[in-house]
XYZ file of N, CA, C and O in Angstrom:
368
model
N -180.248 -217.930 -149.826
C -179.454 -217.853 -151.025
C -178.672 -216.549 -151.068
O -177.519 -216.525 -151.435
N -179.270 -215.446 -150.649
C -178.579 -214.167 -150.650
C -177.361 -214.208 -149.735
O -176.309 -213.713 -150.078
N -177.483 -214.858 -148.590
C -176.372 -214.903 -147.646
C -175.152 -215.566 -148.269
O -174.043 -215.069 -148.134
N -175.324 -216.665 -148.965
C -174.185 -217.332 -149.582
C -173.553 -216.461 -150.661
O -172.349 -216.460 -150.823
N -174.347 -215.699 -151.390
C -173.801 -214.817 -152.407
C -172.963 -213.710 -151.777
O -171.925 -213.336 -152.290
N -173.416 -213.188 -150.657
C -172.709 -212.100 -150.000
C -171.397 -212.587 -149.409
O -170.402 -211.889 -149.424
N -171.362 -213.809 -148.912
C -170.156 -214.333 -148.293
C -169.135 -214.829 -149.314
O -168.031 -215.162 -148.961
N -169.511 -214.901 -150.575
C -168.567 -215.350 -151.595
C -167.725 -214.165 -152.050
O -167.559 -213.203 -151.325
N -167.206 -214.223 -153.235
C -166.256 -213.204 -153.644
C -166.916 -211.833 -153.761
O -168.062 -211.703 -154.179
N -166.159 -210.826 -153.363
C -166.634 -209.451 -153.405
C -165.589 -208.576 -154.058
O -164.417 -208.910 -154.111
N -166.045 -207.453 -154.542
C -165.150 -206.463 -155.130
C -165.180 -205.208 -154.271
O -166.163 -204.926 -153.588
N -164.127 -204.483 -154.321
C -164.048 -203.235 -153.583
C -165.029 -202.226 -154.168
O -165.227 -202.155 -155.370
N -165.665 -201.453 -153.316
C -166.580 -200.379 -153.713
C -165.761 -199.087 -153.785
O -164.691 -198.991 -153.174
N -166.248 -198.104 -154.480
C -165.557 -196.822 -154.586
C -165.296 -196.147 -153.251
O -164.377 -195.340 -153.121
N -166.098 -196.475 -152.227
C -165.904 -195.895 -150.895
C -164.964 -196.720 -150.017
O -164.552 -196.261 -148.960
N -164.636 -197.927 -150.441
C -163.796 -198.793 -149.618
C -162.398 -198.197 -149.478
O -161.854 -197.627 -150.413
N -161.839 -198.305 -148.296
C -160.511 -197.774 -148.037
C -160.496 -196.348 -147.534
O -159.462 -195.845 -147.120
N -161.640 -195.685 -147.544
C -161.707 -194.294 -147.075
C -161.973 -194.192 -145.573
O -161.886 -193.101 -145.020
N -162.317 -195.310 -144.949
C -162.753 -195.263 -143.567
C -161.877 -196.125 -142.670
O -161.396 -197.178 -143.083
N -161.711 -195.686 -141.447
C -160.896 -196.425 -140.482
C -161.607 -197.665 -139.967
O -160.996 -198.718 -139.814
N -162.905 -197.566 -139.678
C -163.628 -198.640 -139.015
C -164.660 -199.347 -139.888
O -165.410 -200.181 -139.398
N -164.749 -199.019 -141.158
C -165.734 -199.646 -142.044
C -165.054 -200.160 -143.307
O -164.097 -199.573 -143.785
N -165.581 -201.251 -143.836
C -165.209 -201.659 -145.184
C -166.488 -201.670 -146.008
O -167.574 -201.921 -145.494
N -166.347 -201.360 -147.278
C -167.501 -201.254 -148.172
C -167.195 -202.108 -149.400
O -166.259 -201.835 -150.138
N -167.989 -203.156 -149.600
C -167.734 -204.129 -150.667
C -169.003 -204.360 -151.488
O -170.098 -204.063 -151.030
N -168.833 -204.929 -152.661
C -169.949 -205.282 -153.543
C -169.793 -206.753 -153.919
O -168.771 -207.134 -154.496
N -170.794 -207.599 -153.600
C -170.713 -209.012 -153.998
C -170.722 -209.139 -155.520
O -171.492 -208.466 -156.204
N -169.853 -210.000 -156.031
C -169.801 -210.206 -157.485
C -171.142 -210.660 -158.046
O -171.533 -210.263 -159.136
N -171.858 -211.493 -157.291
C -173.125 -212.041 -157.774
C -174.285 -211.051 -157.654
O -175.339 -211.280 -158.229
N -174.104 -209.959 -156.920
C -175.183 -208.994 -156.673
C -174.651 -207.569 -156.830
O -174.385 -206.889 -155.835
N -174.505 -207.066 -158.034
C -173.860 -205.765 -158.237
C -174.626 -204.561 -157.689
O -174.042 -203.492 -157.548
N -175.904 -204.717 -157.362
C -176.673 -203.598 -156.803
C -176.743 -203.642 -155.284
O -177.442 -202.847 -154.675
N -176.013 -204.575 -154.678
C -175.976 -204.711 -153.226
C -174.629 -204.206 -152.733
O -173.587 -204.497 -153.315
N -174.651 -203.423 -151.662
C -173.424 -202.953 -151.037
C -173.390 -203.520 -149.628
O -174.367 -203.437 -148.890
N -172.262 -204.132 -149.260
C -172.083 -204.707 -147.931
C -171.167 -203.782 -147.139
O -170.011 -203.572 -147.516
N -171.702 -203.204 -146.068
C -170.930 -202.339 -145.181
C -170.610 -203.159 -143.936
O -171.512 -203.640 -143.258
N -169.322 -203.327 -143.657
C -168.890 -204.127 -142.509
C -168.340 -203.228 -141.417
O -167.442 -202.416 -141.673
N -168.880 -203.372 -140.210
C -168.319 -202.699 -139.048
C -167.039 -203.449 -138.710
O -167.052 -204.666 -138.566
N -165.936 -202.739 -138.573
C -164.656 -203.423 -138.467
C -163.857 -202.970 -137.238
O -162.803 -202.338 -137.356
N -164.391 -203.287 -136.061
C -163.694 -203.105 -134.788
C -163.891 -204.368 -133.964
O -164.434 -204.339 -132.863
N -163.473 -205.523 -134.488
C -163.807 -206.786 -133.818
C -163.233 -206.927 -132.413
O -163.849 -207.574 -131.566
N -162.105 -206.318 -132.119
C -161.535 -206.422 -130.769
C -162.406 -205.734 -129.727
O -162.358 -206.078 -128.553
N -163.192 -204.767 -130.154
C -164.131 -204.058 -129.274
C -165.569 -204.486 -129.555
O -166.507 -203.779 -129.207
N -165.714 -205.640 -130.198
C -167.032 -206.160 -130.584
C -167.846 -205.143 -131.378
O -169.048 -205.014 -131.226
N -167.142 -204.400 -132.210
C -167.749 -203.410 -133.105
C -168.547 -202.339 -132.368
O -169.510 -201.792 -132.903
N -168.116 -202.033 -131.138
C -168.759 -200.948 -130.391
C -168.571 -199.648 -131.173
O -167.498 -199.372 -131.704
N -169.612 -198.852 -131.241
C -169.617 -197.647 -132.078
C -169.080 -196.463 -131.284
O -169.701 -196.017 -130.321
N -167.912 -195.973 -131.715
C -167.358 -194.765 -131.113
C -167.701 -193.570 -132.007
O -168.379 -193.725 -133.026
N -167.237 -192.386 -131.635
C -167.594 -191.180 -132.384
C -167.112 -191.241 -133.833
O -167.832 -190.838 -134.753
N -165.901 -191.756 -134.043
C -165.367 -191.842 -135.406
C -166.196 -192.780 -136.261
O -166.549 -192.447 -137.399
N -166.518 -193.963 -135.724
C -167.325 -194.914 -136.493
C -168.705 -194.327 -136.790
O -169.226 -194.502 -137.890
N -169.295 -193.631 -135.837
C -170.607 -193.021 -136.026
C -170.575 -192.055 -137.212
O -171.454 -192.066 -138.075
N -169.541 -191.229 -137.285
C -169.403 -190.277 -138.390
C -169.179 -191.010 -139.714
O -169.704 -190.602 -140.752
N -168.398 -192.086 -139.680
C -168.151 -192.866 -140.894
C -169.428 -193.517 -141.407
O -169.669 -193.543 -142.613
N -170.244 -194.040 -140.510
C -171.524 -194.637 -140.919
C -172.385 -193.585 -141.607
O -172.970 -193.839 -142.669
N -172.448 -192.397 -141.042
C -173.204 -191.308 -141.663
C -172.671 -190.949 -143.038
O -173.440 -190.739 -143.982
N -171.346 -190.909 -143.171
C -170.734 -190.566 -144.459
C -171.025 -191.627 -145.515
O -171.323 -191.301 -146.668
N -170.969 -192.900 -145.133
C -171.266 -193.978 -146.088
C -172.704 -193.870 -146.572
O -172.976 -193.888 -147.776
N -173.645 -193.734 -145.641
C -175.048 -193.727 -146.035
C -175.453 -192.460 -146.768
O -176.376 -192.492 -147.573
N -174.767 -191.360 -146.545
C -175.095 -190.160 -147.314
C -174.506 -190.225 -148.721
O -174.958 -189.514 -149.614
N -173.517 -191.102 -148.934
C -172.875 -191.221 -150.252
C -173.445 -192.334 -151.119
O -173.456 -192.212 -152.349
N -173.888 -193.430 -150.523
C -174.356 -194.578 -151.306
C -175.510 -194.185 -152.218
O -176.428 -193.493 -151.810
N -175.456 -194.629 -153.433
C -176.502 -194.347 -154.405
C -176.349 -193.006 -155.095
O -176.977 -192.759 -156.112
N -175.495 -192.141 -154.571
C -175.299 -190.818 -155.160
C -174.024 -190.725 -155.979
O -173.771 -189.707 -156.602
N -173.207 -191.755 -155.925
C -171.910 -191.682 -156.593
C -171.860 -192.583 -157.830
O -170.795 -192.976 -158.263
N -173.024 -192.927 -158.365
C -173.070 -193.738 -159.575
C -172.816 -195.216 -159.353
O -172.394 -195.912 -160.262
N -173.089 -195.694 -158.140
C -172.824 -197.103 -157.830
C -174.045 -198.001 -158.026
O -173.950 -199.196 -157.820
N -175.188 -197.457 -158.409
C -176.419 -198.221 -158.636
C -176.847 -199.029 -157.407
O -177.452 -200.091 -157.530
N -176.530 -198.531 -156.228
C -176.883 -199.224 -154.982
C -178.401 -199.249 -154.803
O -179.065 -198.232 -154.875
N -178.940 -200.452 -154.566
C -180.374 -200.629 -154.325
C -180.644 -201.294 -152.982
O -181.764 -201.332 -152.513
N -179.603 -201.854 -152.385
C -179.749 -202.563 -151.127
C -178.440 -202.459 -150.347
O -177.368 -202.558 -150.929
N -178.540 -202.245 -149.038
C -177.363 -202.195 -148.189
C -177.491 -203.273 -147.128
O -178.526 -203.388 -146.468
N -176.455 -204.066 -146.971
C -176.378 -205.081 -145.925
C -175.327 -204.600 -144.935
O -174.205 -204.262 -145.335
N -175.683 -204.534 -143.670
C -174.733 -204.138 -142.635
C -174.376 -205.379 -141.840
O -175.265 -206.115 -141.404
N -173.080 -205.617 -141.658
C -172.647 -206.769 -140.886
C -171.486 -206.358 -139.998
O -170.879 -205.314 -140.207
N -171.219 -207.179 -139.012
C -170.103 -206.931 -138.120
C -169.022 -207.968 -138.329
O -169.320 -209.146 -138.494
N -167.775 -207.540 -138.318
C -166.658 -208.465 -138.397
C -166.435 -209.081 -137.018
O -166.679 -208.444 -136.003
N -165.975 -210.311 -136.976
C -165.696 -210.969 -135.707
C -166.916 -211.666 -135.144
O -167.820 -212.065 -135.868
N -166.953 -211.789 -133.817
C -167.989 -212.563 -133.134
C -169.296 -211.820 -132.919
O -170.302 -212.426 -132.588
N -169.307 -210.514 -133.048
C -170.514 -209.738 -132.736
C -170.856 -208.799 -133.887
O -169.964 -208.281 -134.556
N -172.153 -208.578 -134.080
C -172.574 -207.547 -135.027
C -172.114 -206.198 -134.486
O -171.323 -205.502 -135.091
N -172.599 -205.826 -133.320
C -172.132 -204.630 -132.612
C -172.535 -204.737 -131.148
O -173.585 -205.290 -130.827
N -171.697 -204.199 -130.300
C -172.002 -204.148 -128.863
C -172.781 -202.883 -128.526
O -173.144 -202.669 -127.385
N -173.026 -202.039 -129.526
C -173.744 -200.789 -129.298
C -172.772 -199.629 -129.191
O -171.688 -199.652 -129.745
N -173.163 -198.618 -128.433
C -172.334 -197.423 -128.274
C -171.194 -197.725 -127.311
O -171.390 -198.341 -126.270
N -170.007 -197.291 -127.656
C -168.817 -197.468 -126.827
C -168.957 -196.574 -125.606
O -168.873 -195.354 -125.719
N -169.172 -197.159 -124.434
C -169.559 -196.379 -123.245
C -168.452 -195.481 -122.707
O -168.722 -194.539 -121.978
N -167.203 -195.749 -123.047
C -166.152 -194.863 -122.541
C -166.083 -193.540 -123.304
O -165.350 -192.642 -122.921
N -166.839 -193.425 -124.391
C -166.953 -192.169 -125.106
C -168.335 -191.585 -124.842
O -169.339 -192.238 -125.038
N -168.373 -190.347 -124.422
C -169.662 -189.721 -124.138
C -170.004 -188.717 -125.234
O -170.003 -187.527 -125.028
N -170.274 -189.228 -126.430
C -170.560 -188.341 -127.545
C -172.029 -188.300 -127.892
O -172.442 -187.535 -128.736
N -172.851 -189.127 -127.263
C -174.286 -189.122 -127.563
C -175.031 -188.302 -126.550
O -174.752 -188.205 -125.432
């Protein structure tokens, strides 16, 4: 049941639009849930240095900015959740 609610209509979160590789949304049916989407589908959401920093920034901000966040769902756009670390970048 939660999955169908998350895939239905969503509203923009206060953090949405601040990141190059992430979108941050709130399902209308679940106002205390925040959906963070990895958004590099052409690279199968492989995590590069920029995305890694953005993920850290999102998680350090959620719940602290008055959004009443109680649950975070992480999903990947496109065919894959994530391919892991982008191997052509040696930042780890």
